[in-house]
Amino acid sequence: MEYSELEKKKYITEFQKRRSKRISILTATLIFLLLVGFIVMPLMDHLGVQRQIWAPFVYLIMFAVVISIAVLWRCPVCNGLLGDVFTTKYCSKCGFKFTGK
């Protein structure tokens, strides 16, 4: 299917926004995991709080991250799931190229 230049630009811009959001989510998740691993776990162990009490909250947060990425990382043209965040150049479902070429 052919798209006008305006539509192409709109889809590419939307893809770039979604990619930026996904990278931000991934970065925040890594920081969260580092904080939990190096600060929260030792602190809770020191305070005597069992992991069975606070760990489910970490699991819920990670589940929410996975769901948000699955909802966010979709093709702006056909709404199909996209591939890797760092190397995606086109949609494998509809074939739309996000490189602008």
Tab-separated table of C-alpha atoms in Angstrom:
chain	number	residue	atom	x	y	z
A	1	MET	CA	0.000	0.000	0.000
A	2	GLU	CA	1.259	3.454	-0.842
A	3	TYR	CA	1.145	6.249	1.695
A	4	SER	CA	1.360	9.968	1.108
A	5	GLU	CA	4.441	11.779	2.375
A	6	LEU	CA	2.365	13.347	5.150
A	7	GLU	CA	1.120	9.931	6.313
A	8	LYS	CA	4.640	8.482	6.168
A	9	LYS	CA	5.988	11.335	8.246
A	10	LYS	CA	3.159	10.931	10.780
A	11	TYR	CA	3.768	7.177	11.138
A	12	ILE	CA	7.536	7.590	11.404
A	13	THR	CA	7.121	10.303	14.047
A	14	GLU	CA	4.724	8.094	16.024
A	15	PHE	CA	7.162	5.172	15.754
A	16	GLN	CA	9.994	7.356	17.070
A	17	LYS	CA	7.840	8.497	20.007
A	18	ARG	CA	6.954	4.911	20.862
A	19	ARG	CA	10.580	3.838	20.562
A	20	SER	CA	11.663	6.675	22.845
A	21	LYS	CA	9.011	5.707	25.411
A	22	ARG	CA	10.073	2.066	25.284
A	23	ILE	CA	13.721	2.931	25.802
A	24	SER	CA	12.706	5.156	28.732
A	25	ILE	CA	10.678	2.310	30.254
A	26	LEU	CA	13.580	-0.099	29.827
A	27	THR	CA	16.009	2.364	31.411
A	28	ALA	CA	13.692	3.040	34.355
A	29	THR	CA	13.181	-0.699	34.819
A	30	LEU	CA	16.920	-1.355	34.933
A	31	ILE	CA	17.386	1.419	37.473
A	32	PHE	CA	14.491	0.017	39.527
A	33	LEU	CA	16.014	-3.473	39.499
A	34	LEU	CA	19.413	-2.129	40.522
A	35	LEU	CA	17.834	-0.193	43.388
A	36	VAL	CA	15.910	-3.244	44.531
A	37	GLY	CA	18.946	-5.474	44.252
A	38	PHE	CA	21.496	-3.245	45.917
A	39	ILE	CA	19.461	-1.091	48.313
A	40	VAL	CA	16.016	-2.515	49.074
A	41	MET	CA	17.004	-6.151	49.506
A	42	PRO	CA	19.865	-5.482	51.936
A	43	LEU	CA	17.783	-2.876	53.794
A	44	MET	CA	14.807	-5.202	54.186
A	45	ASP	CA	17.099	-8.036	55.279
A	46	HIS	CA	18.721	-5.704	57.816
A	47	LEU	CA	15.320	-4.609	59.129
A	48	GLY	CA	14.174	-8.222	59.361
A	49	VAL	CA	11.333	-7.897	56.836
A	50	GLN	CA	10.811	-11.191	55.049
A	51	ARG	CA	11.039	-11.239	51.268
A	52	GLN	CA	7.663	-12.957	51.013
A	53	ILE	CA	6.111	-9.703	52.228
A	54	TRP	CA	7.709	-7.154	49.881
A	55	ALA	CA	8.843	-9.257	46.890
A	56	PRO	CA	5.346	-9.689	45.376
A	57	PHE	CA	5.206	-5.926	44.870
A	58	VAL	CA	8.389	-6.118	42.802
A	59	TYR	CA	6.831	-8.915	40.740
A	60	LEU	CA	3.678	-6.867	40.187
A	61	ILE	CA	5.720	-3.876	39.030
A	62	MET	CA	7.699	-6.044	36.618
A	63	PHE	CA	4.473	-7.589	35.287
A	64	ALA	CA	3.104	-4.077	34.699
A	65	VAL	CA	6.290	-3.173	32.810
A	66	VAL	CA	5.937	-6.206	30.536
A	67	ILE	CA	2.277	-5.421	29.851
A	68	SER	CA	3.005	-1.740	29.154
A	69	ILE	CA	5.755	-2.632	26.688
A	70	ALA	CA	3.460	-5.107	24.924
A	71	VAL	CA	0.755	-2.445	24.624
A	72	LEU	CA	3.155	0.314	23.599
A	73	TRP	CA	5.471	-1.472	21.154
A	74	ARG	CA	3.094	-1.814	18.235
A	75	CYS	CA	3.220	-0.631	14.657
A	76	PRO	CA	1.508	2.749	14.263
A	77	VAL	CA	0.252	1.666	10.829
A	78	CYS	CA	-1.258	-1.808	11.384
A	79	ASN	CA	-1.055	-2.154	15.192
A	80	GLY	CA	0.996	-5.356	14.882
A	81	LEU	CA	3.669	-6.244	17.434
A	82	LEU	CA	7.087	-4.919	16.502
A	83	GLY	CA	10.428	-6.640	16.939
A	84	ASP	CA	13.514	-5.576	18.817
A	85	VAL	CA	13.587	-1.995	20.112
A	86	PHE	CA	17.134	-1.307	18.972
A	87	THR	CA	17.109	-2.696	15.415
A	88	THR	CA	13.522	-2.336	14.191
A	89	LYS	CA	13.564	-0.733	10.763
A	90	TYR	CA	10.220	-1.964	9.412
A	91	CYS	CA	7.041	-3.707	10.480
A	92	SER	CA	7.130	-7.440	9.744
A	93	LYS	CA	3.328	-7.521	9.377
A	94	CYS	CA	2.562	-4.630	7.008
A	95	GLY	CA	6.074	-3.925	5.702
A	96	PHE	CA	6.047	-0.197	6.518
A	97	LYS	CA	9.628	1.117	6.716
A	98	PHE	CA	10.355	3.366	9.689
A	99	THR	CA	13.701	4.566	8.364
A	100	GLY	CA	12.022	7.150	6.129
A	101	LYS	CA	13.737	5.901	2.972
